C-alpha positions as a printed Julia matrix, in Angstrom:
397×3 Matrix{Float64}:
 -29.27   34.09  -16.3
 -27.49   32.25  -13.02
 -29.77   33.13   -9.68
 -26.59   31.87   -7.54
 -23.18   33.06   -7.17
 -20.58   30.47   -9.22
 -19.07   29.14   -5.83
 -22.44   28.89   -4.66
 -23.47   26.89   -7.52
 -20.56   24.83   -7.25
 -21.25   23.9    -3.86
 -24.96   23.2    -4.67
 -23.92   20.63   -6.94
 -21.28   19.04   -5.02
 -23.52   18.59   -1.99
 -25.75   16.86   -4.46
 -23.29   14.49   -5.19
 -22.16   13.74   -1.31
 -25.94   13.34   -0.45
 -26.28   10.72   -3.43
 -23.2     9.1    -3.26
 -22.74    8.75    0.78
 -25.97    7.18    1.33
 -25.95    4.78   -1.31
 -26.13    0.96   -0.49
 -22.83    0.41   -2.7
 -20.87    2.97   -1.08
 -21.56    1.17    2.54
 -21.22   -2.23    1.41
 -18.16   -1.5    -0.75
 -16.63    0.36    2.05
 -17.67   -2.37    4.62
 -16.36   -4.87    2.22
 -12.59   -3.23    1.74
 -12.52   -2.98    5.82
 -13.16   -6.56    6.15
 -10.66   -7.29    3.88
  -7.86   -5.16    5.34
  -8.72   -6.14    8.91
  -8.54   -9.91    7.72
  -5.08   -9.22    5.82
  -3.79   -7.39    9.0
  -4.67  -10.62   10.91
  -3.08  -12.88    8.79
   0.44  -10.83    8.6
  -0.27  -10.51   12.64
  -0.34  -14.17   12.66
   2.41  -14.92    9.89
   4.96  -12.33   11.84
   4.46  -14.25   14.7
   4.7   -17.64   13.65
   7.77  -17.1    11.16
  10.92  -18.06   12.67
   9.5   -19.93   15.77
  10.1   -23.33   16.46
   9.44  -25.46   19.14
  11.72  -28.12   19.93
  11.29  -31.1    22.63
  13.97  -31.81   25.44
  14.16  -35.53   26.7
  16.82  -36.74   29.4
  20.04  -35.13   29.2
  19.25  -32.35   26.7
  16.98  -30.85   29.17
  20.39  -29.03   30.56
  20.4   -27.22   26.89
  16.71  -25.36   26.97
  18.81  -21.91   28.55
  21.73  -22.2    25.85
  19.13  -23.38   22.96
  17.03  -20.08   23.07
  19.95  -17.63   23.47
  21.52  -18.99   20.52
  18.23  -19.27   18.38
  17.97  -15.49   19.54
  21.28  -14.82   17.9
  20.35  -16.86   14.56
  17.26  -14.73   14.16
  14.9   -18.13   15.97
  12.03  -17.56   18.34
  12.78  -21.22   20.09
  10.04  -22.4    22.39
  10.96  -25.57   24.63
   9.33  -28.1    26.17
  10.48  -30.98   28.53
   9.36  -34.86   27.96
   9.68  -37.35   30.25
  10.25  -40.05   27.73
  11.23  -40.01   24.19
   7.99  -41.75   23.09
   5.9   -38.96   24.31
   7.79  -36.51   22.29
   7.9   -38.58   19.31
   3.84  -38.79   19.35
   4.13  -34.64   19.5
   6.53  -34.58   16.88
   4.17  -36.71   14.56
   1.0   -34.62   15.2
   3.21  -31.42   14.06
   2.99  -29.89   17.86
   6.54  -30.02   17.94
   9.4   -29.48   15.73
  12.05  -31.51   16.71
  12.78  -33.75   19.65
  16.43  -33.95   21.04
  17.92  -36.86   23.0
  21.17  -38.06   23.44
  23.67  -35.56   25.2
  24.82  -32.34   24.47
  27.95  -33.54   22.5
  26.32  -35.73   20.74
  22.76  -34.5    19.91
  20.12  -36.85   18.07
  17.52  -34.74   16.34
  14.02  -36.28   15.68
  11.76  -34.4    12.99
   8.68  -35.08   11.36
  10.17  -34.34    7.64
  12.85  -31.55    7.14
  15.02  -29.68    9.76
  15.0   -26.21    9.62
  18.63  -25.17    8.47
  18.84  -22.14   10.91
  17.94  -24.7    13.56
  20.14  -27.25   12.69
  23.38  -24.55   12.69
  21.9   -23.71   16.09
  21.97  -27.28   17.28
  25.32  -27.68   15.52
  26.8   -24.8    17.38
  25.47  -26.52   20.65
  27.33  -29.96   19.95
  30.21  -27.98   18.97
  30.71  -25.93   21.8
  30.29  -28.72   24.0
  32.91  -30.64   22.46
  35.3   -27.73   22.2
  34.57  -27.75   26.12
  35.86  -30.91   26.67
  39.04  -30.57   24.57
  40.11  -27.39   26.26
  39.52  -29.13   29.61
  42.11  -32.31   28.63
  44.31  -29.56   27.61
  44.08  -27.61   31.04
  42.67  -24.78   29.94
  39.57  -22.81   31.39
  36.88  -23.32   28.56
  34.99  -20.43   30.35
  37.99  -17.76   29.88
  38.85  -19.08   26.49
  35.27  -18.74   25.25
  35.01  -15.74   26.77
  38.03  -14.28   25.05
  36.57  -15.79   21.55
  32.9   -14.27   22.06
  34.53  -10.4    22.16
  36.53  -10.78   18.68
  35.18   -9.28   16.16
  35.7    -8.04   12.53
  36.17   -4.31   11.98
  33.24   -2.8     9.58
  32.77    0.29    8.05
  29.78    1.42    6.63
  29.36    3.93    3.71
  25.7     4.05    4.24
  23.9     2.56    7.36
  21.49    0.19    6.68
  17.96    1.29    7.79
  16.47   -1.27    9.97
  12.95   -0.32    9.37
  13.63   -0.06    5.37
  11.38   -3.23    5.03
   8.45   -1.6     6.57
   8.83    1.69    5.15
   8.62    0.12    1.48
   5.87   -1.98    2.47
   3.83    1.37    3.66
   4.65    2.91    0.44
   3.39    0.32   -1.55
   0.34   -0.07    0.34
  -0.12    3.73   -0.24
   0.49    3.54   -4.03
  -2.31    0.7    -3.91
  -4.74    2.59   -2.28
  -4.32    5.77   -4.03
  -4.5     3.91   -7.49
  -7.74    1.99   -6.73
  -9.41    5.33   -5.29
  -8.33    7.54   -8.03
  -9.51    4.81  -10.65
 -13.0     3.73   -9.13
 -13.77    7.62   -8.76
 -12.45    8.93  -11.77
 -14.56    6.56  -13.91
 -17.72    7.52  -11.43
 -17.08   11.05  -12.46
 -17.35   10.09  -16.51
 -20.52    7.67  -15.82
 -22.18   10.34  -13.9
 -21.65   12.54  -16.92
 -22.68   10.33  -19.39
 -25.96    9.21  -17.26
 -27.04   12.91  -16.73
 -25.98   13.76  -20.8
 -28.22   10.46  -21.72
 -31.66   11.57  -19.43
 -31.35   14.93  -20.79
 -30.78   16.44  -17.05
 -28.01   18.41  -17.59
 -29.78   20.1   -19.99
 -32.2    21.36  -16.86
 -29.0    21.82  -14.69
 -27.26   23.8   -17.46
 -30.29   26.33  -17.49
 -29.43   27.79  -14.26
 -25.57   26.82  -14.15
 -22.54   27.17  -16.09
 -20.94   23.88  -17.59
 -17.91   24.7   -15.84
 -19.41   25.18  -12.56
 -21.4    21.57  -12.99
 -18.12   19.66  -13.83
 -16.16   21.49  -10.79
 -19.17   20.68   -8.66
 -19.09   17.27   -9.88
 -15.56   16.52   -9.45
 -15.45   18.09   -6.21
 -18.77   16.05   -4.68
 -17.14   12.83   -5.84
 -13.81   13.73   -4.79
 -15.22   14.34   -1.18
 -16.82   10.92   -1.1
 -13.69    8.99   -2.21
 -11.5    10.9    -0.1
 -13.83    9.74    2.95
 -13.58    6.37    1.89
  -9.79    6.64    2.0
  -9.64    8.17    5.2
 -11.51    5.37    6.62
  -9.52    2.62    4.94
  -6.44    3.99    5.8
  -6.76    5.52    9.07
  -8.07    1.83   10.29
  -5.39    0.47    8.47
  -3.34    2.67   10.23
  -4.74    1.8    13.67
  -5.09   -1.75   13.12
  -1.77   -2.36   12.25
  -0.27   -0.74   15.39
  -2.74   -2.84   17.33
  -1.61   -5.87   15.65
   2.22   -5.0    15.79
   2.48   -5.49   11.88
   3.19   -1.92   11.84
   5.41   -0.63   14.49
   6.46    2.82   12.96
   3.24    4.94   14.0
   5.07    8.16   12.95
   6.0     6.59    9.07
   2.6     5.47    9.0
   0.66    8.55   10.13
   2.93   10.7     7.59
   2.21    8.37    4.97
  -1.21    8.94    5.67
  -1.06   12.66    5.94
   0.96   12.66    2.48
  -1.68   10.31    1.15
  -4.38   12.75    1.4
  -2.69   15.52   -0.07
  -1.51   13.73   -2.93
  -5.06   12.36   -3.69
  -6.77   15.77   -3.47
  -4.28   16.92   -6.44
  -4.5    13.46   -8.25
  -8.34   13.45   -8.34
  -8.4    16.99   -9.54
  -5.83   16.05  -12.43
  -7.77   12.82  -13.33
 -11.19   13.72  -12.6
 -11.09   16.6   -15.02
  -9.98   14.46  -17.46
 -12.59   11.48  -16.89
 -15.08   14.3   -16.82
 -14.39   15.81  -20.16
 -13.78   12.5   -21.88
 -17.47   11.57  -20.43
 -19.12   14.41  -22.13
 -17.75   13.09  -25.54
 -20.55   10.5   -25.82
 -24.48   10.22  -24.94
 -24.45    6.37  -23.84
 -23.25    4.53  -21.27
 -22.12    1.63  -23.62
 -19.96    4.21  -25.21
 -18.1     5.27  -22.01
 -15.22    2.63  -21.76
 -14.16    3.97  -25.53
 -13.52    7.12  -24.51
 -11.82    6.6   -21.12
  -9.91    3.74  -22.12
  -6.9     6.01  -22.79
  -6.89    7.99  -19.34
  -7.32    4.18  -17.58
  -4.27    2.93  -19.85
  -2.26    5.76  -18.33
  -3.5     5.48  -14.78
  -2.91    1.37  -15.13
   0.35    1.3   -16.61
   1.76    3.99  -14.41
   0.6     2.17  -11.67
   1.86   -1.05  -12.81
   5.06   -0.09  -13.81
   5.42    2.16  -10.66
   5.04   -0.22   -8.22
   7.32   -2.68   -9.83
  10.01   -0.24   -9.82
   8.86    0.73   -5.84
   9.15   -2.84   -5.11
  12.3    -4.11   -6.98
  14.52   -0.78   -7.56
  13.37    1.85   -5.05
  16.47    4.15   -5.25
  16.72    3.59   -8.67
  16.8     6.43  -11.29
  13.59    5.06  -13.38
  11.24    5.46  -10.2
  12.72    8.79   -9.51
  12.37    9.9   -13.08
   8.56    8.27  -13.15
   7.71    9.83  -10.1
   8.31   13.67  -11.27
   5.79   12.8   -14.35
   2.79   14.56  -13.51
   0.24   11.63  -14.22
   2.08    9.57  -12.16
   3.23   11.45   -9.27
  -0.05   11.27   -7.11
   0.55    7.71   -6.59
   4.42    6.98   -6.72
   5.42   10.12   -4.77
   3.63    9.75   -1.28
   4.41    5.83   -1.7
   8.28    7.13   -2.41
   8.09    9.41    0.57
   6.35    6.8     2.99
   9.3     4.71    1.68
  11.74    7.22    2.85
  13.78    7.33   -1.0
  12.64   10.91   -2.12
  14.69   13.83   -1.37
  13.08   17.13   -0.51
  13.76   18.87   -3.78
  12.27   16.0    -5.68
   9.07   16.4    -3.55
   8.99   19.94   -4.08
   9.52   19.54   -8.03
   6.73   16.91   -8.49
   4.22   19.27   -6.34
   5.1    21.96   -8.57
   4.55   20.32  -12.1
   1.54   18.34  -10.6
   0.31   21.77   -9.73
   0.44   23.1   -13.32
  -0.66   19.61  -15.06
  -3.57   20.47  -12.81
  -4.04   23.86  -14.3
  -3.54   22.66  -17.6
  -6.13   19.51  -17.62
  -8.4    21.64  -15.87
  -8.67   24.07  -18.58
  -8.59   21.47  -21.23
 -11.03   19.51  -19.5
 -13.2    22.37  -18.88
 -13.26   23.48  -22.45
 -14.08   19.92  -23.92
 -16.63   19.53  -21.02
 -18.38   23.04  -22.4
 -18.42   22.36  -26.2
 -19.47   18.67  -25.67
 -21.85   18.12  -23.09
 -25.33   19.52  -24.77
 -24.16   17.53  -28.2
 -26.28   14.6   -27.72
 -26.03   11.58  -30.69
 -23.37   10.43  -32.22
 -19.92   10.85  -30.31
 -18.61   13.9   -30.28
 -14.59   14.11  -31.76
 -11.91   15.48  -29.44
 -10.75   17.82  -32.37
 -14.33   19.53  -32.82
 -14.49   19.51  -28.91
 -11.25   21.69  -28.47
 -12.52   23.98  -31.2
 -13.49   27.65  -29.78
 -17.18   28.1   -30.24
């Protein structure tokens, strides 16, 4: 007879998992390593973002007069142009040779000569061509007795009329990136701690510890307590990584959508809880079928395959066709929803009815797989020796 209430028993088992796992060196070291990797990734992205589209242009002689024009036209072309003036062409040439300067201008505005180390950026070439063309045009207009300023102002105000059926989202690329990162974090966490549930079940079964535990608690208490305990451990790591990632991304300027990033974190936590309940029960049930760690991979293989294939296919669809029908359908499948739907929500491609439908279907799947998993676990956990067949584990006893 159990001497404690069911939920008290579940909590004691969950607390045991928390005390055991959170204090392990592997958890601390693993979390620290992931944090270092994430911060390093953010630093690299910040450096790439800062350096992308940046060109240092040296100016000599008469070309010093085009500095302001060069910077302005560069901004219009999406280039960040930094100018440096050199008293002589030789000094500028030395800087080009060393790689500190991307291009050195000489000659006149109408006849620019450009010195580069190897190749000239196409966008920068276009900006320099515009400067020379505009200078030549100014000369021709003056020869014709026209005011270049008035003519160019009239030309500059001329625009084509564009009607947009669906205005482009300027933040779409960043939203998609946040969605992909959320999917990756959820996949890693679900996979890691799901497998840990299976390994823990097999370890207790092999050491006969489970026989002692089951003398005071029921099998489903033990399974649910283990799932909840390891789920909280995984959630702790997920929140640490995601929280530091959001703060670091905003601090470095890699992330600028603070509302989207925070919303992605909240939805990520919700879907992690649902996904872990869904998968951890399956992993625990699969682990109860065997009595040796070396046999664990064979029984959890099908669960791993579903999780891995769903993640790989889903991530490819999310990045290549985020608005396609395939990703919409895949994100409604309960076994794939915990990874794909939060990513779609962060990317801004999920409709409200799709979110509601996926939540409902996933909750139903959680109930179904929890019942099946508990049944398999209860019928298999005390059977040692050879591997328990799945059909035998599903039979009523």
